[in-house]
Structures are given as C-alpha cells and as structure tokens.
Coordinates of C-alpha atoms in Angstrom, one line a residue:
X3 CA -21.8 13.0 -17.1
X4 CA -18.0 12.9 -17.9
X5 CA -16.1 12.1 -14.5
X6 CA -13.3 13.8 -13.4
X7 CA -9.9 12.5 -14.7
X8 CA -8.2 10.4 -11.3
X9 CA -6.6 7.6 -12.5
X10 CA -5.3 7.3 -8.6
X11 CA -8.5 5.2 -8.2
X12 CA -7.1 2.1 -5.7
X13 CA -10.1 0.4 -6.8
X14 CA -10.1 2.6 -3.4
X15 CA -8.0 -0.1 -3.0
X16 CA -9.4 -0.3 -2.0
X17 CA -8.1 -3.8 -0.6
X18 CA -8.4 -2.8 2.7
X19 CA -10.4 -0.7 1.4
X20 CA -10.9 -0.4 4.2
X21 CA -10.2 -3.1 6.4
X22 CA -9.4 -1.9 9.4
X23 CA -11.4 0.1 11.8
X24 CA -9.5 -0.3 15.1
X25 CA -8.2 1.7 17.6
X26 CA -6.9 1.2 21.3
X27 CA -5.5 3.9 23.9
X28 CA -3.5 2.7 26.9
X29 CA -1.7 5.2 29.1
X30 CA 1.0 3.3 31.2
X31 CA 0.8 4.4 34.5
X32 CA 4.1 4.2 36.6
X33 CA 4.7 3.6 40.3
X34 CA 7.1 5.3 42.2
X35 CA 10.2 2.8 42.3
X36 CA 10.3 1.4 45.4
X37 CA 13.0 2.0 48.0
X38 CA 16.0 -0.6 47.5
X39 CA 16.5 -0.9 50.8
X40 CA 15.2 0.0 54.5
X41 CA 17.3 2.3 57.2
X42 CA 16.2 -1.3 59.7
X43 CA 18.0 -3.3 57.7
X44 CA 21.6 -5.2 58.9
X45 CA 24.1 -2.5 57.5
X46 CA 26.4 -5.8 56.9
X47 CA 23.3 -6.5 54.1
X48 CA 23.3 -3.3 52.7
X49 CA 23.7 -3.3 49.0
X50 CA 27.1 -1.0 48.1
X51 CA 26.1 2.1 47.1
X52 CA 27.2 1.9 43.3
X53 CA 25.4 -1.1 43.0
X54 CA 22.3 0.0 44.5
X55 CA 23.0 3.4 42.4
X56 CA 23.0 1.1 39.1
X57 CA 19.7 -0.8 40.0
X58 CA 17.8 2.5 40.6
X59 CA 19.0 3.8 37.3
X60 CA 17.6 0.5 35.4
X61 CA 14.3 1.0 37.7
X62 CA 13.5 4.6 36.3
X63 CA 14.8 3.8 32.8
X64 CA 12.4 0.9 32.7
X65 CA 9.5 3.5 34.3
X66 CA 10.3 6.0 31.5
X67 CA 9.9 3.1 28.6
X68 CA 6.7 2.0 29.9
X69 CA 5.6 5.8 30.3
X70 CA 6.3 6.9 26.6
X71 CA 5.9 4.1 24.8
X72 CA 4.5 4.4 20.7
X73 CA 0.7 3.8 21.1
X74 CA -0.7 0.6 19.3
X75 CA -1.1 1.5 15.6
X76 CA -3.4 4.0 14.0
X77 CA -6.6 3.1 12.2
X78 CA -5.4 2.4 8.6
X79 CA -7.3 3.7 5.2
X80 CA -8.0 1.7 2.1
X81 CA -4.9 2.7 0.6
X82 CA -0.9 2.7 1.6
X83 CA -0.3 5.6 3.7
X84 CA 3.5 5.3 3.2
X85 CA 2.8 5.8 -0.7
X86 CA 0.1 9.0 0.2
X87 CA 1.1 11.6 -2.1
X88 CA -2.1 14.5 -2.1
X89 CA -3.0 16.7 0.7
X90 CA -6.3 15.0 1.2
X91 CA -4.1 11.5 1.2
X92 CA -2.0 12.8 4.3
X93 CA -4.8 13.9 6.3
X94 CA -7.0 10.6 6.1
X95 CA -3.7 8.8 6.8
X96 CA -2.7 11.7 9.9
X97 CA -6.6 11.6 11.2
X98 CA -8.0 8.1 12.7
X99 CA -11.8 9.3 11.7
X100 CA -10.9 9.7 8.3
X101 CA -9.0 6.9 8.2
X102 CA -12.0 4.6 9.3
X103 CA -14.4 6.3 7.1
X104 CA -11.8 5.9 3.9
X105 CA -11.5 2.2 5.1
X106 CA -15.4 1.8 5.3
X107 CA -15.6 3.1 1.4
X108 CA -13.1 0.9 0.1
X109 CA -14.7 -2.3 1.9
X110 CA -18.2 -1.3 0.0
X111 CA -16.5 -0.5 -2.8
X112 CA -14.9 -3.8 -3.3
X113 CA -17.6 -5.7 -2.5
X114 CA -19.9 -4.2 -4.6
X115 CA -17.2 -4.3 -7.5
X116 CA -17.0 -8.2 -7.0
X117 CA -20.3 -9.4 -7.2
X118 CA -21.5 -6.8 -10.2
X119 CA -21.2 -7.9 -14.3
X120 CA -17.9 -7.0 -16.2
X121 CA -19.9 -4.3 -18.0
X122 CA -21.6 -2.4 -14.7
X123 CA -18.5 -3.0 -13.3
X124 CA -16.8 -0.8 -15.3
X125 CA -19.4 1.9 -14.7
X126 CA -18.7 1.7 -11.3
X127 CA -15.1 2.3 -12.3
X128 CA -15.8 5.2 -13.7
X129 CA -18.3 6.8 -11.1
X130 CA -15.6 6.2 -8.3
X131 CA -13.1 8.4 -10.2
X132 CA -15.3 10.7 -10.3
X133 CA -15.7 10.5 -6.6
X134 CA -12.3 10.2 -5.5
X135 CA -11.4 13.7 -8.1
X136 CA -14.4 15.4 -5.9
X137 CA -13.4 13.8 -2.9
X138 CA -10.3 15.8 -3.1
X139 CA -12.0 18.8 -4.6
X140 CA -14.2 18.7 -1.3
X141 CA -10.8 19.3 0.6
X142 CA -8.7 21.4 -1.3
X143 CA -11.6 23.8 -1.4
X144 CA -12.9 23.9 2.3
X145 CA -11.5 26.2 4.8
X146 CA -8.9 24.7 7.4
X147 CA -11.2 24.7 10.4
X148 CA -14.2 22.5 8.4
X149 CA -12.0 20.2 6.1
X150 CA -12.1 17.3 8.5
X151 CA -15.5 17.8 9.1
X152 CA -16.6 18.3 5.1
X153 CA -14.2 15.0 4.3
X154 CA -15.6 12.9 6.7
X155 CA -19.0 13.6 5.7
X156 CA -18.4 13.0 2.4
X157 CA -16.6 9.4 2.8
X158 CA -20.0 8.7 5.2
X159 CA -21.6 9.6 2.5
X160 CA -20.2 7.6 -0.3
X161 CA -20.1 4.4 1.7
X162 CA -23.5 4.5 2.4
X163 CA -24.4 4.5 -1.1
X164 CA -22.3 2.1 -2.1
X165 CA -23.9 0.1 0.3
X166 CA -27.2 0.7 -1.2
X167 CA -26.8 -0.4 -4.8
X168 CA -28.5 -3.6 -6.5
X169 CA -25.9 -5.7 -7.7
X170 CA -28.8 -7.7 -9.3
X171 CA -31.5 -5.8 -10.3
X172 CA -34.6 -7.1 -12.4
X173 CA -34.4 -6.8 -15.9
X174 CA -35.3 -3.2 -17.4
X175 CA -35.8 -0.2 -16.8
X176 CA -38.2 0.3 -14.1
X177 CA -37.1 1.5 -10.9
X178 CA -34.5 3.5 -9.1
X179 CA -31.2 4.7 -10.8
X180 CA -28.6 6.4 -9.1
X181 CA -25.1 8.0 -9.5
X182 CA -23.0 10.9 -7.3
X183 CA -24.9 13.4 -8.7
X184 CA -28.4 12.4 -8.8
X185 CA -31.0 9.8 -10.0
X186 CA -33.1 8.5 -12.7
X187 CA -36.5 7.1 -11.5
X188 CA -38.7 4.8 -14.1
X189 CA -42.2 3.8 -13.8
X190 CA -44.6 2.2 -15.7
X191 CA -47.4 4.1 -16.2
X192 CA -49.9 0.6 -16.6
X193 CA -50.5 2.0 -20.0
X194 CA -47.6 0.6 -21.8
X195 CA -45.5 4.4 -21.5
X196 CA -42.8 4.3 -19.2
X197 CA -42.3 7.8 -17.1
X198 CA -39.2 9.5 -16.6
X199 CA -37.9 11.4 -13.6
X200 CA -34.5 12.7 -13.5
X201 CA -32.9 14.9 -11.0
X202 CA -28.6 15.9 -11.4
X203 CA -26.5 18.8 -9.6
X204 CA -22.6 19.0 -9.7
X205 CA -21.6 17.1 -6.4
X206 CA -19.0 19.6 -5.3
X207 CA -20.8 22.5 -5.0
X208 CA -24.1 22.1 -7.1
X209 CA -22.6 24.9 -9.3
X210 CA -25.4 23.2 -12.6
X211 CA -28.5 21.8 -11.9
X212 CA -30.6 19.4 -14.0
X213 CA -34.5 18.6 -13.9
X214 CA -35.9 16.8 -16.7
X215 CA -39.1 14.8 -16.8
X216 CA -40.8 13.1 -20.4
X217 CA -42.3 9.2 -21.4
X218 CA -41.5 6.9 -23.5
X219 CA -42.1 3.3 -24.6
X220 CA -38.8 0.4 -25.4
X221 CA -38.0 0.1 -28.8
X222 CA -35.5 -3.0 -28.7
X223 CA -32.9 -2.6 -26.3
X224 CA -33.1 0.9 -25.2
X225 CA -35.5 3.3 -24.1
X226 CA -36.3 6.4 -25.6
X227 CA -37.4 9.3 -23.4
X228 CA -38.9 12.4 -25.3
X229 CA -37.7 15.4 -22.8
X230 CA -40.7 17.6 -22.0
X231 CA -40.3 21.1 -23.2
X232 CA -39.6 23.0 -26.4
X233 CA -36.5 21.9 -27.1
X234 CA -37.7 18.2 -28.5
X235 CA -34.6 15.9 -27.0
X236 CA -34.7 13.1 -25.7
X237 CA -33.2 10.8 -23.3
X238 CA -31.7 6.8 -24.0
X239 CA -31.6 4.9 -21.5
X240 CA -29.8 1.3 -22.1
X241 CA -29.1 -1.1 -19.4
X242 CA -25.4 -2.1 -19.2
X243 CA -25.6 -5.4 -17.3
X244 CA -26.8 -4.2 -13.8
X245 CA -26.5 -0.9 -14.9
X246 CA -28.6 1.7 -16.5
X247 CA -26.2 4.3 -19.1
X248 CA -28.0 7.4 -19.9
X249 CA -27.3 9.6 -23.6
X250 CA -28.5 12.7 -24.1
X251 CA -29.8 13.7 -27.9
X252 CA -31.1 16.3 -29.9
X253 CA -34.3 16.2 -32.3
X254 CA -32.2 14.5 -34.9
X255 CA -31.0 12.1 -32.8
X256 CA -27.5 13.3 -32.4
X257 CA -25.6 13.9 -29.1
X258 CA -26.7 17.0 -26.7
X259 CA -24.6 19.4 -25.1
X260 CA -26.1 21.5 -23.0
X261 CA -29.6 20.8 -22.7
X262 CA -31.9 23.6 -21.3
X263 CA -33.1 21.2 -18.8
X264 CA -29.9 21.7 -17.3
X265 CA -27.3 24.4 -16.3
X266 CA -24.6 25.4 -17.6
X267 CA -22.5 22.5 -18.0
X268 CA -24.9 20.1 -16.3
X269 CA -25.3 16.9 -18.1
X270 CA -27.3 14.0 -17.2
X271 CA -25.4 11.8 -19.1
X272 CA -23.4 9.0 -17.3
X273 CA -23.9 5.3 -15.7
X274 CA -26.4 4.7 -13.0
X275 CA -27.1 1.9 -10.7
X276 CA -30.2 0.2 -9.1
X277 CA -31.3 1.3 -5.3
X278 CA -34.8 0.4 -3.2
X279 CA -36.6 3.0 -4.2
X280 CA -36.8 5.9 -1.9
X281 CA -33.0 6.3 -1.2
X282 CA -31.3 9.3 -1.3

C-alpha cells in the first residue's frame, strides 16, 4: 500500500511526542478590600486622605491581577505549537483533548520506534506518514461541528495500536500482522501449508476494500501465497526484521496492480507488524 506523501512526520516528534498530559484550573477568588480605616478610630490617627486614596488603588489593582491572571499552561502535543503550520496543527495545539491525545501518539510512537530493528523501523516510518497525511485528511474533510470529535478518535485510535505491536515477534510468518488499513493473519495449517487471511480498506473513508484468502508453503526467505480465485496471483510475504512486507504479483510473477480481490485502487501491498492475536 503506498502511503500518503507527509514528509511533516516529527517522528510525531514526536519527542514529547507526547509528553505532556497535564492540565490545572484555578479561579482566583477575590475578597472585598477591606476598609482602611474605622469611623471609631482617633481622627488624630486617620490616614490623609490621598494616602489612604493611593493604598486602595494598589488594593483593587492587586485584586484585579489575581482575578485575571493567564491560567497555568495548556496541555502540549508531540510537536512545537509555535512552528504549527496546517489547520489540523492549530486545532490540536488550540484544543487541550487533542493535544493530550497527539501527545499520547507521539509517546508510543517513539517508544515503539526505539526498541524495533533498523529495517522494521523504517516501515514504521513509513506507515506513520501515512497516518499523519490521513490524520489530516480525517479533518480537512469532516464537517465543523464533528472535527474535534472525528480527530480525537482517530489519535485514540492510533495510539492504541501503536501500543499493541510486537517489537519482538518470533521468527516467521505465523501470526497476526497489522497496518492502518487492515491485517494479515498466518496459520499453520499442521500439514506443512501455511493459510492466509488478509483483510485492507482505505482508512479515511473505506472508499476500496480488499479480501483475499489462499496457502502456501516457505520457499527460502519468503512466503508465497497463491490468491484464491481466477485470477492466479499471489501474495509474498517476507519478514523485514520485526516486520512482515507484503508484494502483490501476477501469474508470471511480476508486480499486481489492481487485483480483483480488491477495489478500485485497493492494494494490500505495504509493511505490517506483529499484534496478539485478536486485536483490532
């Protein structure tokens, strides 16, 4: 699957990536000042009335300080806000949800991206540009009153998985494979035949759908999965490090666009990583 073109990846940053989740309210309440003086008191003690006029003044000045104050700083996202260019940059930096939820993706991110190979690594790269050009997709194309909503959910969304994947999977193929638009599951059939399961739709809108299902047995370091159906393709699957990279080919062994298993457009191609099995 070719991701979207975004070089504006921070690695999320994705330093703080998302560091910091903190936020704290604190309305100042004022008294009223209190009188300078009493009517009982010695009129000899009286303080003269300019003076007593300047002391009320810095009274209420200090009241109305206290009263409007800057509230203690907003949550901050994995990126800098003073260096947010896009619309969807400016409203995860203007919106303290967002902001946490942007952080919480950038702290998975960069953990993951730490303790994965140099070569899976890389795929991870490459599946988070694609997630950050639909991440702003997501926005730009939701109405006004849901954007927050639909952006939110998405970065929930994306850190959970994150979260998920194996950064040391056993060796192989067997097992759980997942991406941002679907998932490749392996089993071994007992028999020596490996079965295929592969599920894909776009992640912005599911505009192309793929289902494609077939067997096959290692040959070396790939695996090569003959596609059920009439079209005779086939799927490889090599592992790159911790990852699993997925090609799509015709009867002759050449690369596949636009497989019937798929819609139009809809590729399983692309780099996958390791989950438990049974996660979304």
């Amino acid at each position: 699957m070719q991701p979207l073109e975004n070089d504006g990846v921070r690695e999320q940053g994705v330093s703080g990536k998302v560091d910091g989740m903190r936020e704290a309210r604190a309305d100042a309440v004022v008294d009223p000042p209190m009188p300078l003086f009493s009517a009982a008191q010695d009129p000899a003690a009286v303080t003269p009335p300019a003076l007593a006029s300047s002391a009320l003044f810095a009274v209420t000045l200090m009241a109305s300080a206290s009263a409007f104050a800057a509230p203690p700083a907003s949550a901050k996202p994995s990126f800098d806000c003073a260096k947010a260019a896009s619309a969807v940059e400016k409203a995860i930096c203007g919106n303290d949800g967002l902001a946490r939820a942007d952080a919480a993706v950038g702290r998975a991110y960069e953990r993951l991206r730490k303790s994965l190979d140099a070569q899976a690594a890389s795929g991870l790269r490459e599946d988070q540009r694609w997630f950050i050009g639909i991440r702003d997709a997501t926005y730009d194309n939701a109405t006004t009153a849901n954007r927050t909503q639909s952006l939110k959910a998405l970065l929930d969304d994306r850190a959970r998985t994150l979260s998920q994947i194996r950064a040391q999977p056993a060796a192989g193929w067997v097992g759980s494979w997942r991406n941002l638009a679907g998932g490749i599951d392996v089993v071994d059939d007992g028999a020596g035949r490996l079965k295929v399961e592969a599920n894909a739709a776009h992640p912005l809108d599911g505009r192309w759908l793929c289902d494609a299902s077939g067997s096959g047995r290692s040959a070396g370091a790939a695996l090569t999965v003959q596609v059920e159906g009439g079209e005779r393709s086939s799927l490889k699957l090599t592992r790159e490090g911790a990852a699993l990279r997925v090609q799509a080919l015709d009867a002759s062994g050449k690369a596949l666009l636009g497989p019937d298993y798929c819609g139009h457009n809809g590729s399983l191609e692309g780099v996958y990583f390791a989950v438990p099995p049974g996660s979304d």
